[in-house]
Amino acid sequence: MKNFKRKPFALCVILLSTLFSCQLAEDIDDFKPLYALEATSAIVGETSAENALNGAYAKYKQIAFSTISRGLLSGDLVVGGYYNRFPEMEGWSRNDPPSNIDRFTLNDYSAMYSSINNCNWLIQEITKLDASEFTNLERKNEIIGEAKLLRANTHFKLLQSFGQFYDMGSNFGIDVRLLPASSDKAFPRKTVTETYTAILQDLNDGILMAPDLRGGVKGYMNKSFGKGLKAKILLYMGNYSEAASVATDLINTGGSNFALNPTHEGIFFPKNSQELFMHPEVLFGIMGTPEANSSLYIGLDIGGGFFGWEPYNILTAASGSIDINGQMINFDGNRFENLFTPSTVYVPRKYSTDLSTENHEMWIQLRMAEVYLILAEADARANNAVTTAALNALNAVRLRAGATTTGTDGFETYPASISLDQFLTAVRIEKQVELYLETGESWFDLVRYDYIDGFGTGFQVSDVKASATNTDKFILPIPIKSVEASGGVTVQNPSYE
């Protein structure tokens, strides 16, 4: 087992104040929410349609606390210092989110539904326009495709946070919105199955209609992102064979635009040019640029937002090892260490930390390494065995990270003799280390693995995070203001009533 030098840990994933006010580009700085405008006058041609799409992206950019809450729930983040004064964050850290305080939860909940509403207005109104009103006759359909993929992704984010995403038989899905809101009327929550059905329909439409890759930039929705997200959702649904098939197709057809980056560290650099937004590894991410009000500057708050001590769970994963028939294989080589600035504190270099020179930022939402790991888990679960395809997919990510194939101890590829249980553990921890500080996926993996084994038996979330014992609180409460405003139409999540 590797030993990391003990250091204070300073961490905040998103620059809070800047992120709430930022926009994607200067041409939408004055953009008003579509739900506040007359739909028939808001979108009248190509320019207003593009602005409306940018507005939906801008709203999505404001969902800052979803990543923070997931990190605190899983134990991959710690809270302290300035943010220790907020009971909501302290509750996430204790796996006991408060239901009567929703300052940050409400921000994400509102921003996501606002983004969805922008998409709904756009889809409704652009459908009425003739294709001849667009300079590129295909652009009309591409805009609809981008909007549907963004809507699908945002509904999925809502389900992850506020619905029992792991249980296809649960009634606790989310309020799926497919039409623009013209009033404050509340609607009942859909079941989890109904929610996934709506998301998949949008994904299928988006995969058909969205651009292959707009301008070579990964800051816009594209067909390949749609395929990657579809594979992920099918994995969540337990449709393992189909998830493996979709992931395999993306890996085989992605070409040079969508492929594993040569190095893990290189995905996150350079931070001073548009090249950051064009890495083949990335399927989709939120961009921050030097233009006024459009920068994320996530890393600038890392040294001054969350102050605590080293996050035990991620350090344990990064320094841990597994015994495979006498061969001691390390979970990580240098990925964790290489992406932290040498300092007396852990300052993650996945995000910008220098305002003067690091003026480009990308908050990655999905990348090819995760697609490989989706394939690994899905194919193994579909066949109830460690298949060659599953093993190769996992080892491809490790080889890119510097793993060797000598058959000795250390940071090695996994051998064919690995058991199924060991393999699934290895996949989960690989994702935790590989995707650290990106979308908080390790929390959802913990919950899914626990549910698949049967809550209370087999693997349990509490094996990793001791305070995570109440399965009802594996998801967040619906913001109390939303529940109260619905007049009883919106049902609160269990244990939060």
Short mmCIF file of C-alpha atoms in Angstrom, two decimals:
data_model
loop_
_atom_site.label_atom_id
_atom_site.label_comp_id
_atom_site.label_asym_id
_atom_site.label_seq_id
_atom_site.Cartn_x
_atom_site.Cartn_y
_atom_site.Cartn_z
CA MET A 1 0.00 0.00 0.00
CA LYS A 2 1.29 3.44 -0.92
CA ASN A 3 1.63 6.11 1.75
CA PHE A 4 0.68 9.70 1.09
CA LYS A 5 2.28 12.41 3.16
CA ARG A 6 -0.29 13.91 5.51
CA LYS A 7 -1.24 17.44 4.52
CA PRO A 8 -4.05 19.83 5.25
CA PHE A 9 -6.65 19.49 2.54
CA ALA A 10 -8.25 22.59 1.06
CA LEU A 11 -11.04 21.92 -1.35
CA CYS A 12 -13.99 23.56 -3.02
CA VAL A 13 -15.05 22.10 -6.32
CA ILE A 14 -16.85 25.09 -7.75
CA LEU A 15 -16.22 28.80 -7.36
CA LEU A 16 -19.56 29.65 -5.84
CA SER A 17 -20.03 33.36 -6.30
CA THR A 18 -18.55 33.50 -9.81
CA LEU A 19 -20.40 30.43 -11.03
CA PHE A 20 -23.82 31.74 -10.06
CA SER A 21 -23.42 34.84 -12.20
CA CYS A 22 -21.46 33.51 -15.16
CA GLN A 23 -22.69 33.04 -18.71
CA LEU A 24 -21.32 30.90 -21.53
CA ALA A 25 -20.54 33.76 -23.87
CA GLU A 26 -20.81 37.50 -24.10
CA ASP A 27 -23.66 37.30 -26.61
CA ILE A 28 -25.99 35.88 -23.96
CA ASP A 29 -25.03 38.07 -21.01
CA ASP A 30 -28.30 40.00 -21.40
CA PHE A 31 -30.40 36.96 -22.20
CA LYS A 32 -33.68 36.83 -20.27
CA PRO A 33 -35.17 33.51 -19.19
CA LEU A 34 -37.55 32.25 -21.83
CA TYR A 35 -40.23 31.42 -19.33
CA ALA A 36 -40.46 35.16 -18.62
CA LEU A 37 -41.08 36.01 -22.28
CA GLU A 38 -43.88 35.43 -24.73
CA ALA A 39 -42.77 32.24 -26.46
CA THR A 40 -44.07 33.35 -29.84
CA SER A 41 -41.90 36.48 -29.78
CA ALA A 42 -38.83 34.98 -28.09
CA ILE A 43 -37.73 32.67 -30.91
CA VAL A 44 -38.33 34.07 -34.37
CA GLY A 45 -35.26 32.96 -36.31
CA GLU A 46 -31.80 31.43 -36.22
CA THR A 47 -30.16 34.10 -34.06
CA SER A 48 -32.81 34.02 -31.34
CA ALA A 49 -32.82 30.21 -31.44
CA GLU A 50 -29.05 30.11 -30.91
CA ASN A 51 -29.36 32.61 -28.05
CA ALA A 52 -32.08 30.51 -26.48
CA LEU A 53 -29.87 27.43 -26.65
CA ASN A 54 -27.01 29.36 -25.07
CA GLY A 55 -29.38 30.44 -22.33
CA ALA A 56 -30.17 26.80 -21.54
CA TYR A 57 -26.46 25.98 -21.39
CA ALA A 58 -25.89 28.98 -19.13
CA LYS A 59 -28.56 27.83 -16.68
CA TYR A 60 -27.08 24.34 -16.59
CA LYS A 61 -23.73 25.90 -15.75
CA GLN A 62 -25.14 27.11 -12.43
CA ILE A 63 -25.66 23.67 -10.84
CA ALA A 64 -22.64 24.10 -8.63
CA PHE A 65 -23.58 22.23 -5.50
CA SER A 66 -24.56 18.91 -7.06
CA THR A 67 -20.89 17.93 -7.29
CA ILE A 68 -20.14 19.26 -3.81
CA SER A 69 -23.05 17.43 -2.19
CA ARG A 70 -22.05 14.15 -3.83
CA GLY A 71 -18.45 14.51 -2.70
CA LEU A 72 -19.49 15.21 0.88
CA LEU A 73 -21.99 12.33 0.89
CA SER A 74 -19.33 9.87 -0.30
CA GLY A 75 -16.54 11.19 1.91
CA ASP A 76 -14.41 12.12 -1.09
CA LEU A 77 -14.65 15.74 0.07
CA VAL A 78 -14.42 17.25 3.52
CA VAL A 79 -16.01 20.41 4.82
CA GLY A 80 -14.54 22.93 7.18
CA GLY A 81 -13.42 26.53 7.56
CA TYR A 82 -15.77 29.07 5.99
CA TYR A 83 -18.30 26.52 4.75
CA ASN A 84 -18.47 24.72 8.07
CA ARG A 85 -20.98 27.38 9.11
CA PHE A 86 -23.62 26.00 6.74
CA PRO A 87 -25.77 23.27 8.33
CA GLU A 88 -26.80 22.02 4.88
CA MET A 89 -23.22 21.11 3.96
CA GLU A 90 -22.53 19.69 7.38
CA GLY A 91 -25.63 17.53 6.96
CA TRP A 92 -24.37 16.20 3.62
CA SER A 93 -21.10 15.31 5.30
CA ARG A 94 -22.94 13.37 8.05
CA ASN A 95 -25.25 11.69 5.48
CA ASP A 96 -28.19 13.37 7.16
CA PRO A 97 -29.25 16.19 4.80
CA PRO A 98 -31.60 18.65 6.51
CA SER A 99 -35.06 18.94 4.98
CA ASN A 100 -35.86 22.35 6.45
CA ILE A 101 -32.75 24.14 5.13
CA ASP A 102 -32.24 24.14 1.38
CA ARG A 103 -30.19 27.16 0.41
CA PHE A 104 -27.78 25.27 -1.84
CA THR A 105 -30.08 22.40 -2.77
CA LEU A 106 -32.71 24.87 -3.95
CA ASN A 107 -30.13 26.65 -6.12
CA ASP A 108 -29.35 23.46 -8.04
CA TYR A 109 -32.97 22.32 -8.19
CA SER A 110 -34.13 25.67 -9.56
CA ALA A 111 -31.25 26.05 -12.01
CA MET A 112 -31.84 22.59 -13.45
CA TYR A 113 -35.56 23.11 -13.97
CA SER A 114 -34.86 26.56 -15.41
CA SER A 115 -32.45 25.02 -17.92
CA ILE A 116 -35.07 22.38 -18.79
CA ASN A 117 -37.72 25.06 -19.24
CA ASN A 118 -35.45 26.98 -21.60
CA CYS A 119 -35.01 23.78 -23.61
CA ASN A 120 -38.77 23.23 -23.66
CA TRP A 121 -39.53 26.73 -24.98
CA LEU A 122 -36.80 26.35 -27.57
CA ILE A 123 -37.99 22.95 -28.82
CA GLN A 124 -41.61 24.10 -29.01
CA GLU A 125 -40.95 27.37 -30.82
CA ILE A 126 -38.15 26.32 -33.17
CA THR A 127 -40.33 23.48 -34.44
CA LYS A 128 -42.65 26.14 -35.87
CA LEU A 129 -39.87 27.76 -37.91
CA ASP A 130 -39.18 26.84 -41.51
CA ALA A 131 -35.76 25.37 -42.20
CA SER A 132 -35.22 28.07 -44.85
CA GLU A 133 -34.85 30.62 -42.03
CA PHE A 134 -31.53 29.01 -41.12
CA THR A 135 -28.32 29.65 -43.06
CA ASN A 136 -27.48 25.97 -42.67
CA LEU A 137 -30.55 23.89 -43.43
CA GLU A 138 -29.40 21.21 -40.98
CA ARG A 139 -28.88 23.64 -38.13
CA LYS A 140 -32.55 23.71 -37.13
CA ASN A 141 -32.54 19.98 -36.39
CA GLU A 142 -29.12 20.21 -34.74
CA ILE A 143 -30.38 22.86 -32.30
CA ILE A 144 -33.35 20.66 -31.40
CA GLY A 145 -30.97 17.72 -30.95
CA GLU A 146 -28.67 19.70 -28.66
CA ALA A 147 -31.65 20.90 -26.63
CA LYS A 148 -33.00 17.37 -26.23
CA LEU A 149 -29.63 16.03 -25.11
CA LEU A 150 -29.25 18.87 -22.62
CA ARG A 151 -32.78 18.25 -21.34
CA ALA A 152 -32.10 14.52 -21.00
CA ASN A 153 -28.85 15.14 -19.13
CA THR A 154 -30.47 17.65 -16.79
CA HIS A 155 -33.42 15.38 -16.01
CA PHE A 156 -30.88 12.65 -15.23
CA LYS A 157 -29.00 14.97 -12.86
CA LEU A 158 -32.27 15.72 -11.08
CA LEU A 159 -33.07 12.01 -10.79
CA GLN A 160 -29.61 11.25 -9.38
CA SER A 161 -29.98 13.86 -6.67
CA PHE A 162 -33.69 13.79 -5.83
CA GLY A 163 -35.07 10.45 -7.04
CA GLN A 164 -34.47 6.79 -6.20
CA PHE A 165 -32.46 6.37 -9.39
CA TYR A 166 -31.28 2.89 -8.40
CA ASP A 167 -34.74 1.27 -8.07
CA MET A 168 -36.73 0.71 -11.27
CA GLY A 169 -39.78 -0.20 -9.19
CA SER A 170 -39.82 3.01 -7.16
CA ASN A 171 -42.54 5.64 -7.35
CA PHE A 172 -40.00 8.31 -6.34
CA GLY A 173 -38.86 9.58 -9.69
CA ILE A 174 -38.96 13.28 -10.52
CA ASP A 175 -41.30 15.81 -12.09
CA VAL A 176 -40.44 15.32 -15.76
CA ARG A 177 -41.07 18.49 -17.75
CA LEU A 178 -41.39 18.17 -21.54
CA LEU A 179 -43.49 21.28 -22.19
CA PRO A 180 -42.71 24.91 -21.36
CA ALA A 181 -44.13 26.18 -18.08
CA SER A 182 -46.58 29.02 -18.61
CA SER A 183 -47.65 29.11 -14.95
CA ASP A 184 -46.51 27.92 -11.52
CA LYS A 185 -48.75 24.85 -11.69
CA ALA A 186 -47.22 21.82 -9.98
CA PHE A 187 -47.30 18.31 -11.42
CA PRO A 188 -46.94 14.93 -9.67
CA ARG A 189 -43.63 13.10 -9.73
CA LYS A 190 -43.17 10.34 -12.30
CA THR A 191 -42.07 6.87 -11.31
CA VAL A 192 -38.40 6.03 -11.78
CA THR A 193 -39.24 3.87 -14.81
CA GLU A 194 -41.30 6.67 -16.38
CA THR A 195 -38.47 9.10 -15.74
CA TYR A 196 -35.90 6.90 -17.45
CA THR A 197 -38.28 6.29 -20.36
CA ALA A 198 -38.58 10.05 -20.99
CA ILE A 199 -34.82 10.52 -20.70
CA LEU A 200 -34.09 7.71 -23.16
CA GLN A 201 -36.56 9.13 -25.68
CA ASP A 202 -34.76 12.47 -25.59
CA LEU A 203 -31.41 10.72 -25.91
CA ASN A 204 -32.51 8.70 -28.92
CA ASP A 205 -33.85 11.84 -30.61
CA GLY A 206 -30.70 13.77 -29.73
CA ILE A 207 -28.40 11.07 -31.06
CA LEU A 208 -30.22 11.28 -34.39
CA MET A 209 -30.42 15.07 -34.61
CA ALA A 210 -27.51 16.65 -32.75
CA PRO A 211 -24.27 17.57 -34.55
CA ASP A 212 -21.38 15.13 -34.67
CA LEU A 213 -19.12 17.78 -33.12
CA ARG A 214 -19.87 21.49 -33.40
CA GLY A 215 -16.75 23.45 -34.32
CA GLY A 216 -14.48 20.78 -32.87
CA VAL A 217 -15.36 22.03 -29.37
CA LYS A 218 -16.55 19.76 -26.57
CA GLY A 219 -18.56 22.47 -24.83
CA TYR A 220 -21.67 21.67 -26.87
CA MET A 221 -23.91 18.63 -26.96
CA ASN A 222 -23.09 16.08 -29.66
CA LYS A 223 -24.12 12.62 -30.81
CA SER A 224 -21.25 10.85 -29.05
CA PHE A 225 -22.13 12.41 -25.71
CA GLY A 226 -25.68 11.17 -26.26
CA LYS A 227 -24.38 7.63 -26.80
CA GLY A 228 -22.14 7.80 -23.73
CA LEU A 229 -24.93 9.08 -21.51
CA LYS A 230 -27.28 6.42 -22.90
CA ALA A 231 -24.79 3.69 -21.95
CA LYS A 232 -24.54 5.15 -18.45
CA ILE A 233 -28.30 5.34 -17.98
CA LEU A 234 -28.79 1.78 -19.22
CA LEU A 235 -26.19 0.69 -16.65
CA TYR A 236 -28.14 2.48 -13.92
CA MET A 237 -31.34 0.80 -15.11
CA GLY A 238 -29.77 -2.64 -14.93
CA ASN A 239 -29.96 -3.19 -18.71
CA TYR A 240 -26.39 -4.42 -18.69
CA SER A 241 -26.20 -6.11 -22.11
CA GLU A 242 -27.58 -3.05 -23.87
CA ALA A 243 -25.34 -0.72 -21.88
CA ALA A 244 -22.29 -2.75 -22.90
CA SER A 245 -23.42 -2.72 -26.54
CA VAL A 246 -23.88 1.06 -26.65
CA ALA A 247 -20.54 1.67 -24.90
CA THR A 248 -18.76 -0.71 -27.28
CA ASP A 249 -20.26 1.03 -30.29
CA LEU A 250 -19.07 4.42 -29.06
CA ILE A 251 -15.56 3.13 -28.38
CA ASN A 252 -15.36 1.48 -31.80
CA THR A 253 -16.82 4.36 -33.81
CA GLY A 254 -15.60 7.42 -31.89
CA GLY A 255 -12.58 7.86 -34.14
CA SER A 256 -9.93 10.44 -33.38
CA ASN A 257 -12.46 12.94 -32.03
CA PHE A 258 -13.65 10.66 -29.22
CA ALA A 259 -10.94 8.43 -27.79
CA LEU A 260 -8.79 8.00 -24.70
CA ASN A 261 -6.28 10.82 -24.37
CA PRO A 262 -2.65 9.60 -24.53
CA THR A 263 -2.13 10.62 -20.90
CA HIS A 264 -4.47 11.13 -17.95
CA GLU A 265 -2.89 14.39 -16.85
CA GLY A 266 -3.00 15.86 -20.35
CA ILE A 267 -6.81 15.93 -20.36
CA PHE A 268 -6.79 18.92 -18.01
CA PHE A 269 -4.20 21.10 -19.78
CA PRO A 270 -3.33 23.60 -21.19
CA LYS A 271 -5.39 26.09 -19.22
CA ASN A 272 -4.49 29.09 -21.32
CA SER A 273 -6.01 28.27 -24.71
CA GLN A 274 -9.03 26.83 -26.53
CA GLU A 275 -7.10 23.57 -26.88
CA LEU A 276 -8.46 22.65 -23.45
CA PHE A 277 -11.93 22.34 -25.00
CA MET A 278 -10.84 20.02 -27.81
CA HIS A 279 -9.30 16.98 -26.13
CA PRO A 280 -10.48 13.70 -27.68
CA GLU A 281 -11.13 12.24 -24.23
CA VAL A 282 -13.95 14.67 -23.42
CA LEU A 283 -17.50 13.99 -24.58
CA PHE A 284 -19.03 17.14 -23.08
CA GLY A 285 -17.99 19.73 -20.53
CA ILE A 286 -18.90 23.22 -19.33
CA MET A 287 -16.46 25.83 -20.62
CA GLY A 288 -15.02 28.85 -18.87
CA THR A 289 -13.06 31.41 -20.90
CA PRO A 290 -11.37 34.77 -20.24
CA GLU A 291 -14.35 36.75 -21.58
CA ALA A 292 -16.26 38.83 -19.05
CA ASN A 293 -18.61 36.81 -16.85
CA SER A 294 -17.86 33.55 -18.65
CA SER A 295 -15.06 32.02 -16.57
CA LEU A 296 -15.54 29.24 -14.07
CA TYR A 297 -12.23 29.56 -12.21
CA ILE A 298 -13.11 26.49 -10.20
CA GLY A 299 -9.61 25.97 -8.87
CA LEU A 300 -9.22 29.48 -7.49
CA ASP A 301 -11.61 28.61 -4.67
CA ILE A 302 -9.98 25.27 -3.96
CA GLY A 303 -7.36 26.94 -1.83
CA GLY A 304 -9.84 29.03 0.09
CA GLY A 305 -13.26 27.45 0.16
CA PHE A 306 -13.41 24.10 1.95
CA PHE A 307 -10.73 23.86 4.61
CA GLY A 308 -10.37 20.57 6.41
CA TRP A 309 -8.01 17.65 6.61
CA GLU A 310 -7.27 15.12 3.94
CA PRO A 311 -10.37 13.31 2.64
CA TYR A 312 -9.91 9.80 3.97
CA ASN A 313 -11.95 7.89 1.40
CA ILE A 314 -10.17 9.05 -1.73
CA LEU A 315 -6.75 8.75 -0.10
CA THR A 316 -7.58 5.22 1.00
CA ALA A 317 -8.64 4.33 -2.54
CA ALA A 318 -5.62 5.93 -4.20
CA SER A 319 -3.14 4.30 -1.83
CA GLY A 320 -4.88 0.92 -1.54
CA SER A 321 -4.18 -2.44 -3.15
CA ILE A 322 -5.90 -5.77 -3.78
CA ASP A 323 -4.53 -9.32 -3.50
CA ILE A 324 -5.23 -11.29 -6.68
CA ASN A 325 -4.00 -14.82 -6.05
CA GLY A 326 -0.89 -13.57 -4.26
CA GLN A 327 -0.20 -10.63 -6.61
CA MET A 328 -0.58 -7.32 -4.78
CA ILE A 329 -1.96 -4.82 -7.29
CA ASN A 330 -2.16 -1.13 -6.44
CA PHE A 331 -5.38 0.70 -7.26
CA ASP A 332 -3.46 3.74 -8.48
CA GLY A 333 -0.05 4.74 -9.73
CA ASN A 334 0.48 8.50 -9.82
CA ARG A 335 -2.84 9.91 -11.04
CA PHE A 336 -3.86 11.26 -7.66
CA GLU A 337 -0.44 12.71 -6.84
CA ASN A 338 0.19 14.17 -10.32
CA LEU A 339 -2.98 16.24 -10.28
CA PHE A 340 -2.26 18.03 -7.03
CA THR A 341 0.07 21.01 -6.87
CA PRO A 342 3.08 20.36 -4.59
CA SER A 343 2.21 22.35 -1.50
CA THR A 344 1.46 22.10 2.18
CA VAL A 345 -2.16 21.56 1.12
CA TYR A 346 -3.78 19.43 -1.58
CA VAL A 347 -4.62 21.85 -4.41
CA PRO A 348 -6.19 19.92 -7.30
CA ARG A 349 -4.75 20.80 -10.72
CA LYS A 350 -7.73 19.48 -12.65
CA TYR A 351 -8.99 23.04 -12.39
CA SER A 352 -7.39 26.45 -12.76
CA THR A 353 -5.54 27.80 -9.76
CA ASP A 354 -3.81 30.85 -11.26
CA LEU A 355 -6.03 33.74 -12.37
CA SER A 356 -3.24 35.46 -14.30
CA THR A 357 -2.13 32.60 -16.56
CA GLU A 358 -4.70 29.79 -16.22
CA ASN A 359 -7.65 31.55 -17.79
CA HIS A 360 -9.47 28.63 -19.43
CA GLU A 361 -11.52 26.09 -17.54
CA MET A 362 -13.58 22.99 -18.27
CA TRP A 363 -15.91 21.18 -15.89
CA ILE A 364 -16.05 17.79 -17.59
CA GLN A 365 -19.43 16.05 -17.50
CA LEU A 366 -18.53 12.80 -19.28
CA ARG A 367 -15.40 11.44 -20.91
CA MET A 368 -14.22 8.31 -22.66
CA ALA A 369 -12.50 6.73 -19.66
CA GLU A 370 -15.88 6.51 -17.94
CA VAL A 371 -17.36 4.89 -21.06
CA TYR A 372 -14.65 2.21 -20.88
CA LEU A 373 -15.45 1.63 -17.21
CA ILE A 374 -19.19 1.49 -17.95
CA LEU A 375 -18.41 -1.21 -20.50
CA ALA A 376 -16.27 -3.08 -17.97
CA GLU A 377 -18.97 -3.18 -15.30
CA ALA A 378 -21.90 -3.73 -17.67
CA ASP A 379 -20.32 -6.61 -19.57
CA ALA A 380 -19.22 -8.36 -16.38
CA ARG A 381 -22.67 -8.02 -14.79
CA ALA A 382 -24.44 -9.06 -18.01
CA ASN A 383 -22.43 -12.29 -18.18
CA ASN A 384 -21.98 -12.81 -14.43
CA ALA A 385 -18.30 -13.30 -15.21
CA VAL A 386 -15.15 -11.36 -15.97
CA THR A 387 -15.27 -11.41 -19.75
CA THR A 388 -12.34 -10.58 -22.00
CA ALA A 389 -14.15 -7.42 -23.15
CA ALA A 390 -14.74 -6.30 -19.56
CA LEU A 391 -11.16 -6.98 -18.50
CA ASN A 392 -9.69 -5.25 -21.55
CA ALA A 393 -11.86 -2.18 -20.98
CA LEU A 394 -10.73 -1.79 -17.37
CA ASN A 395 -7.09 -2.41 -18.22
CA ALA A 396 -7.19 0.09 -21.09
CA VAL A 397 -7.84 2.88 -18.58
CA ARG A 398 -5.07 1.60 -16.30
CA LEU A 399 -2.56 1.24 -19.13
CA ARG A 400 -3.21 4.84 -20.12
CA ALA A 401 -2.51 5.80 -16.49
CA GLY A 402 0.86 4.02 -16.58
CA ALA A 403 0.09 0.50 -15.36
CA THR A 404 2.58 -2.19 -16.33
CA THR A 405 2.06 -5.80 -17.39
CA THR A 406 4.98 -7.53 -15.73
CA GLY A 407 2.83 -9.75 -13.52
CA THR A 408 4.56 -8.51 -10.37
CA ASP A 409 3.30 -6.40 -7.48
CA GLY A 410 2.54 -2.69 -7.93
CA PHE A 411 0.47 -0.64 -10.36
CA GLU A 412 -0.26 -3.46 -12.77
CA THR A 413 -3.02 -4.45 -15.16
CA TYR A 414 -5.48 -6.92 -13.69
CA PRO A 415 -4.98 -10.60 -14.62
CA ALA A 416 -7.64 -12.88 -16.10
CA SER A 417 -7.66 -14.81 -12.82
CA ILE A 418 -9.39 -11.96 -10.98
CA SER A 419 -12.72 -13.02 -9.44
CA LEU A 420 -15.98 -11.31 -10.35
CA ASP A 421 -16.36 -9.71 -6.90
CA GLN A 422 -12.78 -8.45 -7.01
CA PHE A 423 -13.30 -7.16 -10.54
CA LEU A 424 -16.42 -5.16 -9.68
CA THR A 425 -14.62 -3.66 -6.69
CA ALA A 426 -11.68 -2.78 -8.92
CA VAL A 427 -13.98 -1.05 -11.44
CA ARG A 428 -15.67 0.99 -8.70
CA ILE A 429 -12.39 2.17 -7.22
CA GLU A 430 -10.89 2.82 -10.67
CA LYS A 431 -13.76 5.22 -11.36
CA GLN A 432 -13.31 6.86 -7.95
CA VAL A 433 -9.64 7.62 -8.63
CA GLU A 434 -9.88 8.30 -12.37
CA LEU A 435 -12.87 10.66 -12.18
CA TYR A 436 -12.12 12.34 -8.84
CA LEU A 437 -13.47 15.90 -8.52
CA GLU A 438 -15.45 15.73 -11.77
CA THR A 439 -19.14 14.81 -11.31
CA GLY A 440 -19.16 12.92 -8.00
CA GLU A 441 -19.88 9.60 -9.70
CA SER A 442 -18.30 7.58 -6.89
CA TRP A 443 -21.31 8.35 -4.64
CA PHE A 444 -23.78 6.90 -7.12
CA ASP A 445 -21.59 3.85 -7.59
CA LEU A 446 -21.63 3.23 -3.85
CA VAL A 447 -25.43 3.43 -3.79
CA ARG A 448 -25.89 1.26 -6.89
CA TYR A 449 -23.53 -1.44 -5.64
CA ASP A 450 -25.31 -1.50 -2.28
CA TYR A 451 -28.74 -1.75 -3.93
CA ILE A 452 -27.67 -4.48 -6.36
CA ASP A 453 -26.39 -6.60 -3.46
CA GLY A 454 -29.62 -5.88 -1.54
CA PHE A 455 -29.72 -3.03 0.96
CA GLY A 456 -28.41 -4.35 4.27
CA THR A 457 -26.65 -7.37 2.78
CA GLY A 458 -23.42 -7.84 0.85
CA PHE A 459 -21.59 -4.63 0.02
CA GLN A 460 -22.94 -1.60 1.87
CA VAL A 461 -22.27 2.10 1.48
CA SER A 462 -21.44 2.19 5.18
CA ASP A 463 -18.47 -0.08 4.48
CA VAL A 464 -16.90 2.99 2.87
CA LYS A 465 -18.73 5.87 4.62
CA ALA A 466 -19.63 4.81 8.16
CA SER A 467 -22.33 7.46 8.62
CA ALA A 468 -24.26 6.37 5.50
CA THR A 469 -26.68 3.92 7.14
CA ASN A 470 -30.12 5.32 6.29
CA THR A 471 -30.93 4.23 2.72
CA ASP A 472 -33.70 6.83 2.47
CA LYS A 473 -31.05 9.51 2.78
CA PHE A 474 -28.97 8.24 -0.12
CA ILE A 475 -30.87 10.93 -2.05
CA LEU A 476 -31.54 14.55 -1.15
CA PRO A 477 -34.86 16.03 -0.02
CA ILE A 478 -36.96 17.93 -2.51
CA PRO A 479 -36.44 21.61 -1.53
CA ILE A 480 -39.02 22.48 1.11
CA LYS A 481 -40.05 25.65 -0.73
CA SER A 482 -40.97 23.59 -3.78
CA VAL A 483 -42.93 21.07 -1.73
CA GLU A 484 -44.86 23.78 0.09
CA ALA A 485 -45.58 25.77 -3.08
CA SER A 486 -47.02 22.68 -4.78
CA GLY A 487 -49.96 22.53 -2.35
CA GLY A 488 -49.40 18.85 -1.67
CA VAL A 489 -48.90 17.80 -5.30
CA THR A 490 -45.15 17.21 -4.90
CA VAL A 491 -44.54 14.30 -2.53
CA GLN A 492 -41.43 14.62 -0.36
CA ASN A 493 -38.83 11.84 -0.30
CA PRO A 494 -39.09 9.24 2.51
CA SER A 495 -37.61 10.19 5.91
CA TYR A 496 -37.75 13.88 4.98
CA GLU A 497 -41.48 14.43 5.52
#
